[in-house]
PDB file of C-alpha atoms in Angstrom:
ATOM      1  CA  UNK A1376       0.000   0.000   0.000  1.00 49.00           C
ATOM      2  CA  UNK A1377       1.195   3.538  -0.617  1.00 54.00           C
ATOM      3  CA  UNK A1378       1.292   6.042   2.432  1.00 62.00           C
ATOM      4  CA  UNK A1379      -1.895   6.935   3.309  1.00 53.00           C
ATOM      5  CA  UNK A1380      -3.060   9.887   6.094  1.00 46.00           C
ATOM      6  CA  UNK A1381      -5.519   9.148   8.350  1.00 44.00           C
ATOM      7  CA  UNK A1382      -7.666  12.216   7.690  1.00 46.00           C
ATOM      8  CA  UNK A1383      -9.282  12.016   4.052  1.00 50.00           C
ATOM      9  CA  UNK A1384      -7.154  14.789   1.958  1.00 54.00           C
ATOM     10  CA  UNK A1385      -9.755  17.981   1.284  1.00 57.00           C
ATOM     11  CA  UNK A1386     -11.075  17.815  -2.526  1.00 56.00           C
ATOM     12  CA  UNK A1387      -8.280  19.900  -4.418  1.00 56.00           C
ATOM     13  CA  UNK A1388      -5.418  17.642  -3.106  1.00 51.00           C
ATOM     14  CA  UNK A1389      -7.755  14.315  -4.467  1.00 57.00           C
ATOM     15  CA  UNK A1390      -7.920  16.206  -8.200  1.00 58.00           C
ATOM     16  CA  UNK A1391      -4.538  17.179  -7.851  1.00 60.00           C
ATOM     17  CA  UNK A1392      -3.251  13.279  -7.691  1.00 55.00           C
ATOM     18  CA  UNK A1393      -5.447  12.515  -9.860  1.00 60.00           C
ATOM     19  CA  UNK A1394      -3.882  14.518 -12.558  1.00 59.00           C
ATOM     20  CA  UNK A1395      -0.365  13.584 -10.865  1.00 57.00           C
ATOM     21  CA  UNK A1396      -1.826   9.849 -11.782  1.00 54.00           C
ATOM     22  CA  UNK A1397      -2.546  10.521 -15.063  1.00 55.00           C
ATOM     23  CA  UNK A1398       0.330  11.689 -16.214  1.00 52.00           C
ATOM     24  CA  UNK A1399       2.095   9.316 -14.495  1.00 48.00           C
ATOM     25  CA  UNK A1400       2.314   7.106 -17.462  1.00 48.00           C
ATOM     26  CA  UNK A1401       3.471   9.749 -19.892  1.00 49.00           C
ATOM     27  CA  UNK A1402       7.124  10.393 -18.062  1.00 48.00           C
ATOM     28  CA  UNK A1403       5.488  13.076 -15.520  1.00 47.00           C
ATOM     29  CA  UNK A1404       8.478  14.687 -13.341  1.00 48.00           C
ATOM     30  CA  UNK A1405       5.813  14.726 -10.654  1.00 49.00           C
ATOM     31  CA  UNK A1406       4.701  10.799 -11.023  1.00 53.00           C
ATOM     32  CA  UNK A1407       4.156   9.326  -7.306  1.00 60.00           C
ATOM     33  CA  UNK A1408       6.589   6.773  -6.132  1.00 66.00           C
ATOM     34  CA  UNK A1409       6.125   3.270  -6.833  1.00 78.00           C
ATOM     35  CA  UNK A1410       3.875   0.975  -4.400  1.00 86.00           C
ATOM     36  CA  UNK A1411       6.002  -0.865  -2.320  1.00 90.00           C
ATOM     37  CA  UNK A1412       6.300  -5.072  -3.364  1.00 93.00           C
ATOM     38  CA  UNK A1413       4.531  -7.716  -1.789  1.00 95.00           C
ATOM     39  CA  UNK A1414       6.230 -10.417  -0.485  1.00 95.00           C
ATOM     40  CA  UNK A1415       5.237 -14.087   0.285  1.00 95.00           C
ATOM     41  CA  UNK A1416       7.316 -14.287   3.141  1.00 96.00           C
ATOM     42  CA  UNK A1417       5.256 -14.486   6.482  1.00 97.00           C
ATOM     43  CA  UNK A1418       6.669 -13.766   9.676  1.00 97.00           C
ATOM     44  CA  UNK A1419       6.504 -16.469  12.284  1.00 96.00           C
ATOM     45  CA  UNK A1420       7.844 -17.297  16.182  1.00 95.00           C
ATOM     46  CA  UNK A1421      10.347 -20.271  15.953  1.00 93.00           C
ATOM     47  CA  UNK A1422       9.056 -23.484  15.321  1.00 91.00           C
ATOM     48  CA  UNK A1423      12.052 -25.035  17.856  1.00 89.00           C
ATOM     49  CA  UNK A1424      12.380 -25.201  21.496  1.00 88.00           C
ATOM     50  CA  UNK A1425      13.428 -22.110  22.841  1.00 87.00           C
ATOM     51  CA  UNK A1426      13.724 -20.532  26.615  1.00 88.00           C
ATOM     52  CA  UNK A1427      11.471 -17.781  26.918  1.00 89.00           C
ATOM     53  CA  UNK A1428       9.964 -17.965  23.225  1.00 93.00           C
ATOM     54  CA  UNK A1429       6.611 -16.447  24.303  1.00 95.00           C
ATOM     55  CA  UNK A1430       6.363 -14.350  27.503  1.00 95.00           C
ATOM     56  CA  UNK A1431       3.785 -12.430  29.179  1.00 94.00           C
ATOM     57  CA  UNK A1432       5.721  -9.115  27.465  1.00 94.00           C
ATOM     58  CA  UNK A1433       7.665 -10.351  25.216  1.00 95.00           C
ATOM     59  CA  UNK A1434       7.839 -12.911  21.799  1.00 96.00           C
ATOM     60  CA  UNK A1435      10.564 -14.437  19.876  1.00 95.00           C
ATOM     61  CA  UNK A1436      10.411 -13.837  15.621  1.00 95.00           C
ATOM     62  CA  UNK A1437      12.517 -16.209  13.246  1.00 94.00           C
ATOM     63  CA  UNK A1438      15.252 -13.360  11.429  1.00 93.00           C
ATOM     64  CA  UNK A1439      14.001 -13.393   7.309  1.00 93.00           C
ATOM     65  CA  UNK A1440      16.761 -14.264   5.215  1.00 90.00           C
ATOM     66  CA  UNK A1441      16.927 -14.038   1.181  1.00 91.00           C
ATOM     67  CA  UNK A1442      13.870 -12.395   1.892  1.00 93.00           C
ATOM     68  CA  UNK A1443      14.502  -8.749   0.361  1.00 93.00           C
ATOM     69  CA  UNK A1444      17.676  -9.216  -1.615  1.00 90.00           C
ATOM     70  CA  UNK A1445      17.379  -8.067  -5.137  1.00 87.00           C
ATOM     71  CA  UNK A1446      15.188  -4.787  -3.458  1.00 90.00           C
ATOM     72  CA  UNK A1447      17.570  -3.771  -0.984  1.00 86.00           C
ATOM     73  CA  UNK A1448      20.292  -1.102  -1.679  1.00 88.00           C
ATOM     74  CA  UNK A1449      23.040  -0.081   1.117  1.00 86.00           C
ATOM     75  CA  UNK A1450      21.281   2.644   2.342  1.00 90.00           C
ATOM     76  CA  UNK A1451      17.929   0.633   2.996  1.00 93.00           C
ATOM     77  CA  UNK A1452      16.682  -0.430   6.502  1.00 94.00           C
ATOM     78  CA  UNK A1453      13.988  -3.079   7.479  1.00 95.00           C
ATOM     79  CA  UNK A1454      11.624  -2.303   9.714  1.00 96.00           C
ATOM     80  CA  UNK A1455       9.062  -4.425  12.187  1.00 97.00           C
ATOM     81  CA  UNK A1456       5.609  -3.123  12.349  1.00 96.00           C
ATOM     82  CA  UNK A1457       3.963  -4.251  15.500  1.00 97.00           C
ATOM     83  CA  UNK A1458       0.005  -3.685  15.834  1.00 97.00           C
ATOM     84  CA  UNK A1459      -2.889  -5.173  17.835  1.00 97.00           C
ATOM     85  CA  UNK A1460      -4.228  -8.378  15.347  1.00 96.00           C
ATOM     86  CA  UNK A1461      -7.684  -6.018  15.055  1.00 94.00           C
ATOM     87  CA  UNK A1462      -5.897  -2.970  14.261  1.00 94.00           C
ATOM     88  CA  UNK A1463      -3.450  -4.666  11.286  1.00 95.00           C
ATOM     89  CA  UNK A1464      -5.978  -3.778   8.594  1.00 94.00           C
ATOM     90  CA  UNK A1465      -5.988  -0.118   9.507  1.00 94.00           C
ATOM     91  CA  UNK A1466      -1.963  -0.011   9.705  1.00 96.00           C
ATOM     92  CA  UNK A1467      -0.653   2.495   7.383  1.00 94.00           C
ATOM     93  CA  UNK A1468       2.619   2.423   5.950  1.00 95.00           C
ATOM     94  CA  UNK A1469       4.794   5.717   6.534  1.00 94.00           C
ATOM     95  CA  UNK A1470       5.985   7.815   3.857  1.00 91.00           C
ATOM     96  CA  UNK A1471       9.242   8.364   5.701  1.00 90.00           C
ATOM     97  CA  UNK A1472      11.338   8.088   8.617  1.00 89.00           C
ATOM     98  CA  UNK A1473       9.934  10.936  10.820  1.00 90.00           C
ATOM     99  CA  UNK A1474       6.468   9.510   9.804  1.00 92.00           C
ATOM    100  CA  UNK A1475       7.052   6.242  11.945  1.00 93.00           C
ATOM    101  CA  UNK A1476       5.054   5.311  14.512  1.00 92.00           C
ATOM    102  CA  UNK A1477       6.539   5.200  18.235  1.00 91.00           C
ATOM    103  CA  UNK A1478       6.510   2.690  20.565  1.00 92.00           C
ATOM    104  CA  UNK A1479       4.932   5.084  22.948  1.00 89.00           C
ATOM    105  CA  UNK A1480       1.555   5.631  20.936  1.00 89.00           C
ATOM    106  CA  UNK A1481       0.716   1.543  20.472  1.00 91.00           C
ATOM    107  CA  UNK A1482      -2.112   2.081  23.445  1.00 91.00           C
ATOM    108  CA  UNK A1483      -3.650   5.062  21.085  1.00 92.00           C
ATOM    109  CA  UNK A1484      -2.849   3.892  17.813  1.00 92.00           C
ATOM    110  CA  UNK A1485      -2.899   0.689  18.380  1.00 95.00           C
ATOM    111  CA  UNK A1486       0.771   0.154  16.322  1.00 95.00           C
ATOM    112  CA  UNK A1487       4.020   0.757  16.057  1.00 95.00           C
ATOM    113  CA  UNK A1488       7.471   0.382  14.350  1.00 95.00           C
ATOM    114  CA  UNK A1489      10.831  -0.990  15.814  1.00 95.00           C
ATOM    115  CA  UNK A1490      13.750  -3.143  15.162  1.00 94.00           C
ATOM    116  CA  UNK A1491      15.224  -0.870  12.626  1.00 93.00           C
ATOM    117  CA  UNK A1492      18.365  -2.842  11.300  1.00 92.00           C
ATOM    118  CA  UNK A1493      19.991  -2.224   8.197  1.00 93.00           C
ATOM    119  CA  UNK A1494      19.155  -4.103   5.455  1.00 93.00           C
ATOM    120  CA  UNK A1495      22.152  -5.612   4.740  1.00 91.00           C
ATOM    121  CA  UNK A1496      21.838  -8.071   8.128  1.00 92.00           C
ATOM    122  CA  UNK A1497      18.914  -9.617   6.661  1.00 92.00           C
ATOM    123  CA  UNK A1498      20.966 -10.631   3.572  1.00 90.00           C
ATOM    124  CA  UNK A1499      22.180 -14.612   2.974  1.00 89.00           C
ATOM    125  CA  UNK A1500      25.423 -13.882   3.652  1.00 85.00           C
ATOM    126  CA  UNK A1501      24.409 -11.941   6.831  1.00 83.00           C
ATOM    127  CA  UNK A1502      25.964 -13.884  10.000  1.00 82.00           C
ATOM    128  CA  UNK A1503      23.203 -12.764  11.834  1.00 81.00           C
ATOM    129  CA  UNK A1504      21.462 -14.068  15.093  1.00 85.00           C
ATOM    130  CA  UNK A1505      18.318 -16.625  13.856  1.00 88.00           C
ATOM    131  CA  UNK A1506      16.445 -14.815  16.296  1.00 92.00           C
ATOM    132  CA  UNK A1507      14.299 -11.554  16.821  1.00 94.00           C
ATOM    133  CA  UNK A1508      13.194 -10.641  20.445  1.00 94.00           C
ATOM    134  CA  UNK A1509       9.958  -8.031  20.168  1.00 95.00           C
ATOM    135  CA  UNK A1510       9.495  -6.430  23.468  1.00 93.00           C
ATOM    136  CA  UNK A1511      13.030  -6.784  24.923  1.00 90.00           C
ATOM    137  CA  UNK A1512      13.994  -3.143  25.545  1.00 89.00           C
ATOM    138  CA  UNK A1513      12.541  -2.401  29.111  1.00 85.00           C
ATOM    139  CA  UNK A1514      14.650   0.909  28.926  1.00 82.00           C
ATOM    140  CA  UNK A1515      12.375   2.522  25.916  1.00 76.00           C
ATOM    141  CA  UNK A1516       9.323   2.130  28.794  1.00 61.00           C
ATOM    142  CA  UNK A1517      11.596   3.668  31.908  1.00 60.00           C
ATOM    143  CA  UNK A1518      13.009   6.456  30.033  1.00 54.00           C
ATOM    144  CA  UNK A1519       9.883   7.487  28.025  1.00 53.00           C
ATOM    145  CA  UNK A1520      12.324   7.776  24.611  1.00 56.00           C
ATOM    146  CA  UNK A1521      11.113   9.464  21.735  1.00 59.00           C
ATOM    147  CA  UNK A1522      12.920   7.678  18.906  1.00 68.00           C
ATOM    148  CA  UNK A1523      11.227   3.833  17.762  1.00 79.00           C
ATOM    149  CA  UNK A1524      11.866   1.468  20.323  1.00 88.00           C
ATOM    150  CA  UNK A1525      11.509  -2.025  21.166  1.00 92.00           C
ATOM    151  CA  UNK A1526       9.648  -1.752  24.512  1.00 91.00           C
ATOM    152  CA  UNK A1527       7.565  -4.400  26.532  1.00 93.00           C
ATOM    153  CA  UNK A1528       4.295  -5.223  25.196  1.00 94.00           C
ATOM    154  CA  UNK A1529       1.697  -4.300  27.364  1.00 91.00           C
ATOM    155  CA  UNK A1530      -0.640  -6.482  27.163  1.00 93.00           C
ATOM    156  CA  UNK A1531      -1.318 -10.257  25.404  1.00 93.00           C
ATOM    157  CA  UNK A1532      -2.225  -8.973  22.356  1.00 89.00           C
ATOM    158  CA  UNK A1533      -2.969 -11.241  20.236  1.00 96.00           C
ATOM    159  CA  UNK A1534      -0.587  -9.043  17.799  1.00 97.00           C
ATOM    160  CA  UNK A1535       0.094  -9.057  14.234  1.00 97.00           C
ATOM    161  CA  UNK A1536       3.691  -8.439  12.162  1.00 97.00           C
ATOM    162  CA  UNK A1537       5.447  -7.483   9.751  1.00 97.00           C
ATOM    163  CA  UNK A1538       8.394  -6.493   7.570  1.00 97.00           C
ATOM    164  CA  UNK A1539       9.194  -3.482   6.000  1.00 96.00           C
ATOM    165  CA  UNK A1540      11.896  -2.568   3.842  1.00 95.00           C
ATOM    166  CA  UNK A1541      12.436   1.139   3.959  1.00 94.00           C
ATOM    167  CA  UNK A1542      14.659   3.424   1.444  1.00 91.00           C
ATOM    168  CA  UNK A1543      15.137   7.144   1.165  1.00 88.00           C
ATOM    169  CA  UNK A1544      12.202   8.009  -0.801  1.00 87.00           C
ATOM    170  CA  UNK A1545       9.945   5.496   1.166  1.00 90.00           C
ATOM    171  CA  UNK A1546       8.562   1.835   1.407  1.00 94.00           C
ATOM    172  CA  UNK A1547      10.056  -0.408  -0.955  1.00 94.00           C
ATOM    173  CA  UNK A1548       8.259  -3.704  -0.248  1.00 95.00           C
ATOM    174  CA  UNK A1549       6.470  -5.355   3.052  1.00 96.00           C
ATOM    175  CA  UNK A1550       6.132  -8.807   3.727  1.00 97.00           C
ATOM    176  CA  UNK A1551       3.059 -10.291   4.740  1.00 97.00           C
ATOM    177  CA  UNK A1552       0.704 -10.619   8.233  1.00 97.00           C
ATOM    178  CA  UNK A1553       1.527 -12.810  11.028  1.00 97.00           C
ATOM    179  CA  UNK A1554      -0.739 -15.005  12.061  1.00 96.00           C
ATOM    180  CA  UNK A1555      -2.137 -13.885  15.409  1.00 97.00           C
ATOM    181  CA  UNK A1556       1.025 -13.966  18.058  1.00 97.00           C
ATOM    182  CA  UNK A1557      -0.993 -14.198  21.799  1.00 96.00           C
ATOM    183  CA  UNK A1558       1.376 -13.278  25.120  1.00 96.00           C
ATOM    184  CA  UNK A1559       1.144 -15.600  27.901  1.00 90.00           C
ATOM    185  CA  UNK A1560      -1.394 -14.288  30.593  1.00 83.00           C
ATOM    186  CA  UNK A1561      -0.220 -13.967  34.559  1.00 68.00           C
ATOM    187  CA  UNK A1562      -2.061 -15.521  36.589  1.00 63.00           C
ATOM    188  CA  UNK A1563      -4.235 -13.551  38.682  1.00 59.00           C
ATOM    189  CA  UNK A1564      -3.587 -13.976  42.841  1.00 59.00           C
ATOM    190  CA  UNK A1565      -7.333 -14.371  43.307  1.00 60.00           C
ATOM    191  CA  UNK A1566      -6.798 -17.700  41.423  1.00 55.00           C
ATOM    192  CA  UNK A1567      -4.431 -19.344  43.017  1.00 56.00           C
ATOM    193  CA  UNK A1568      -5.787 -22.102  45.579  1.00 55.00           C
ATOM    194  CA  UNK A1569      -3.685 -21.624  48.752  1.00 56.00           C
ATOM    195  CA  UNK A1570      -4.963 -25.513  49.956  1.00 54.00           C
ATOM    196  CA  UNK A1571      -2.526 -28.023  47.924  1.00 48.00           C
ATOM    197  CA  UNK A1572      -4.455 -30.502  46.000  1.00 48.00           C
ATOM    198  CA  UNK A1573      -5.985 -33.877  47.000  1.00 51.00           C
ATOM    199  CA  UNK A1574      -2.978 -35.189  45.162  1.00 50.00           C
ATOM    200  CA  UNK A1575      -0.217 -33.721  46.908  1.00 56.00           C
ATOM    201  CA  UNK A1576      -1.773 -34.231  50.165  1.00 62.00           C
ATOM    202  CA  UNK A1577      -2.129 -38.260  49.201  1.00 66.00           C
ATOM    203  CA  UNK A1578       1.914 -37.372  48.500  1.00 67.00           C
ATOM    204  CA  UNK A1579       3.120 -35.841  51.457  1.00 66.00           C
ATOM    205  CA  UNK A1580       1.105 -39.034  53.435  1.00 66.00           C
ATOM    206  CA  UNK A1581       2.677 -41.410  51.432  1.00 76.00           C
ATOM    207  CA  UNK A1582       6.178 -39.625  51.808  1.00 72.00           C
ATOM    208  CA  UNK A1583       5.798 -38.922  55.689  1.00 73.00           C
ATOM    209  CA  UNK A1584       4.699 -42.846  56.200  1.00 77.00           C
ATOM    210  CA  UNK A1585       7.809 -44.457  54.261  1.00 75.00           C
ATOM    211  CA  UNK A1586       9.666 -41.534  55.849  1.00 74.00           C
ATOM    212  CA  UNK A1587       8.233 -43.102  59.404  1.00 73.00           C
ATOM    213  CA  UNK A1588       8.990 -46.782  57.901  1.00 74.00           C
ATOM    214  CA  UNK A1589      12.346 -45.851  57.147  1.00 72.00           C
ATOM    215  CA  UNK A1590      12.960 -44.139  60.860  1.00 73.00           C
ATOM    216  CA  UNK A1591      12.023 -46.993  62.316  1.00 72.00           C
ATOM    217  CA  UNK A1592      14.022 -49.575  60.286  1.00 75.00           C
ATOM    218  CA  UNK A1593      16.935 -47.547  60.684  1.00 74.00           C
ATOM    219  CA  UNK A1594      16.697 -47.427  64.611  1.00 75.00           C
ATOM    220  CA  UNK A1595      15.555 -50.947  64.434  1.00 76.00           C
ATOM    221  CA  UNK A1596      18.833 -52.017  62.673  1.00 71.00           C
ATOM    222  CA  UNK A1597      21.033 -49.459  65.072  1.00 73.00           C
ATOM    223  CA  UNK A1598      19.936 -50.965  68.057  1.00 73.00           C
ATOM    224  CA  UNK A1599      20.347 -54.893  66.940  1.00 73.00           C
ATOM    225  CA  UNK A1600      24.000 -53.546  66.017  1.00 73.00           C
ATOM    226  CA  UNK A1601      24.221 -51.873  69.254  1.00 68.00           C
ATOM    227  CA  UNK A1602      22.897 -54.858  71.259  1.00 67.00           C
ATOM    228  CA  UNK A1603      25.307 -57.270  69.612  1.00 71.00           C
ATOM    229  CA  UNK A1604      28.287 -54.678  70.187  1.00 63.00           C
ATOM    230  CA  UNK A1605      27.470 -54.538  73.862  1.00 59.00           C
ATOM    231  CA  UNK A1606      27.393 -57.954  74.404  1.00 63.00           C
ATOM    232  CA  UNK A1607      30.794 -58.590  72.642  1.00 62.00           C
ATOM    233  CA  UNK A1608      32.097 -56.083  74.916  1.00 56.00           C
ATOM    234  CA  UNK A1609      30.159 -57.659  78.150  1.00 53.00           C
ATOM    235  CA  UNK A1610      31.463 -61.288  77.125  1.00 53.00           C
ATOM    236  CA  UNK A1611      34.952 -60.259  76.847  1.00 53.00           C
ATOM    237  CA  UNK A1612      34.899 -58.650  80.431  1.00 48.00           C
ATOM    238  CA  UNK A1613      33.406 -61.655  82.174  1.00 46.00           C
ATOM    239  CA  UNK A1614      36.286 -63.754  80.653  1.00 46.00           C
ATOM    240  CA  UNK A1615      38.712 -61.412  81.632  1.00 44.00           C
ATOM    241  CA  UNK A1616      37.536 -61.111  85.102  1.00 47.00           C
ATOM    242  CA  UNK A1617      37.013 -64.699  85.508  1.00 43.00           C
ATOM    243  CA  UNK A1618      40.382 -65.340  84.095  1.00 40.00           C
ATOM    244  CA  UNK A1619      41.746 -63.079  86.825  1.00 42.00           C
ATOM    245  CA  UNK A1620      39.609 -65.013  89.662  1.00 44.00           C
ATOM    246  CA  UNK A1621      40.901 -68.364  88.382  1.00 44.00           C
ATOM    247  CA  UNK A1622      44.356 -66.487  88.558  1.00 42.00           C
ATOM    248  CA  UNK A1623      44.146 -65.578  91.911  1.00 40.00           C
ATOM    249  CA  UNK A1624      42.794 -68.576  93.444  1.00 43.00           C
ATOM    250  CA  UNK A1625      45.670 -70.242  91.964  1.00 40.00           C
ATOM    251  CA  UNK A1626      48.583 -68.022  93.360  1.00 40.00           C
ATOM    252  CA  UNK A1627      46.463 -67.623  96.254  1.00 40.00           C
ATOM    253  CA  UNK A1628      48.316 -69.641  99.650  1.00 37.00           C
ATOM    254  CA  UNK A1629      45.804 -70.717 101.178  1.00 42.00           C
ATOM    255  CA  UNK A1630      44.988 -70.964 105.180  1.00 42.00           C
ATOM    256  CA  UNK A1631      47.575 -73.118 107.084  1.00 41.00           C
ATOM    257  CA  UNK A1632      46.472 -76.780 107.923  1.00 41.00           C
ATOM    258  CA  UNK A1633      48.254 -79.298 110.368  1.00 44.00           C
ATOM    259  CA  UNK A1634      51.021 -80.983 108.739  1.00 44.00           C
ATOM    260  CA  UNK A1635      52.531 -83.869 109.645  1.00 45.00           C
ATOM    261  CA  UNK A1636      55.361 -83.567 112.053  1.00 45.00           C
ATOM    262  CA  UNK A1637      59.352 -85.269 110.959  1.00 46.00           C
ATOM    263  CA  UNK A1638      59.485 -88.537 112.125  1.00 49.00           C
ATOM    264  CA  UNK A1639      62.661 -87.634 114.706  1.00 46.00           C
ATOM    265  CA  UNK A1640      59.990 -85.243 116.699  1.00 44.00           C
ATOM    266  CA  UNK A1641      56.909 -87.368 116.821  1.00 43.00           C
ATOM    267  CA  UNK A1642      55.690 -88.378 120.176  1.00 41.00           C
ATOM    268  CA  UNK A1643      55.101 -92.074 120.608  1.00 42.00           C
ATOM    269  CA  UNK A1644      51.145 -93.017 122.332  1.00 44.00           C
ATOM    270  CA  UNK A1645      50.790 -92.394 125.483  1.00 44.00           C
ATOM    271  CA  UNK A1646      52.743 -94.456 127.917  1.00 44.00           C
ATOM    272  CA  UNK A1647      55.296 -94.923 125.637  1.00 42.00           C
ATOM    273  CA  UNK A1648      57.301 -91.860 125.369  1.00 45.00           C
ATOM    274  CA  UNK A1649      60.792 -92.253 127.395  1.00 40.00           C
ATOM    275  CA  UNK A1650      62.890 -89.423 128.412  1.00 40.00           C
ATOM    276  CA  UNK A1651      66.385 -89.368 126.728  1.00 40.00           C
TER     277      UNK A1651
END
């Protein structure tokens, strides 16, 4: 589409393109520039597994390449248009750079433009990150900016993209549409159930009996090891202190008992016994 104001142009300016139009074809120094080309490409998130691809403010894009070589000069940028899925059909391509939309009007008119990169990064030979991030720039949002930024989305969208491949006297060719890109959604305090579920409670049963179980076994086991250690120890006492008894009574001397007197100084019965 060409650049198109949002206010209808009063009648004179309409007759006046219309004669710019008609002499377009004749070689007319005043001809209007060229509509910009429509390309096939269609912007899309990444179809692989990727941290953070969709966020509450932000989205990941797969980086078009090949996709504007052959319209591209040097001095060419590509931009990303950004607008509210319902408000893609109304999106107006600028005629310029000062005619881009900011980041700061999307909640008033509903789009905006960011991302501008040269358009030499998009190119096949470009070693260029696979990877867009739309909504990464919290600073555009703190500092209130006024040049095109890529600030957090503020709000789920759904939201709509596209490509546009700016030169010096204007568009030079868009890709198409997304399809509709929707934000995750926070959840919302009031929803949160602050009672665990019937399942985790059956859990934390299961895990505090086997947790009991296993208490049990393990003083169970403890003790019988205990039990067997004291005994060893008890055993080897009593054998030492029997051992030492047994010792004793052995070195022991025991209480004198009448012995037998020599045979020179035994007395003879009674009657007997003669003086020397």
């Amino acid at each position: 589409t060409l650049c198109h104001p949002s206010v209808p142009p009063p009648v004179w300016v309409r007759a006046r393109v219309r004669r710019l139009l008609s002499g377009a074809g004749q070689g007319s120094p005043h001809s209007l520039p060229a509509p910009p080309a429509r390309l096939p490409y269609v912007p899309h998130v990444p179809p692989m597994a990727l941290l953070g691809k969709v966020t509450a403010t932000t989205f990941a894009l797969e980086r078009p390449r090949c996709v504007f070589d052959g319209h591209a000069d040097a001095s060419d940028s590509v931009w990303l248009a950004v607008a509210f899925a319902n408000a893609s059909a109304a999106f107006r391509n600028p005629c310029s750079r000062a005619d881009v939309p900011p980041y700061k009007q999307l909640p008033t008119a509903r789009s905006y433009m960011t991302l501008e990169t040269a358009a030499a990064a998009y190119s096949c030979s470009a070693a260029s990150p696979p990877v867009l991030r739309v909504g990464g720039d919290t600073a555009c949002r703190d500092q209130g900016r006024q040049d095109p930024c890529n600030g957090p989305l503020p709000s789920p969208g759904p939201y709509r993209v596209k490509f546009l491949l700016m030169g010096c006297r204007g568009p030079k060719a868009e890709t198409r549409w997304s399809e509709p890109i929707l934000l995750r959604r926070a959840a919302s305090p009031s929803t949160i159930d602050p009672a665990p579920a019937r399942r985790g409670s059956d859990v934390v049963v299961i895990a505090s009996i086997l947790a009991s179980l296993g208490a049990v076994l393990a003083t169970t086991v403890l003790g019988a090891l205990g039990a067997k250690a004291w005994g060893s120890l008890c055993h080897q006492d009593l054998g030492t202190d029997a051992f030492t008894r047994r010792s004793y009574r052995t070195h022991h001397i025991p209480p004198a008992l009448p012995q037998p007197l020599p045979p020179s100084c035994g007395c003879s019965p009674p009657g007997l016994c003669r003086s020397a």
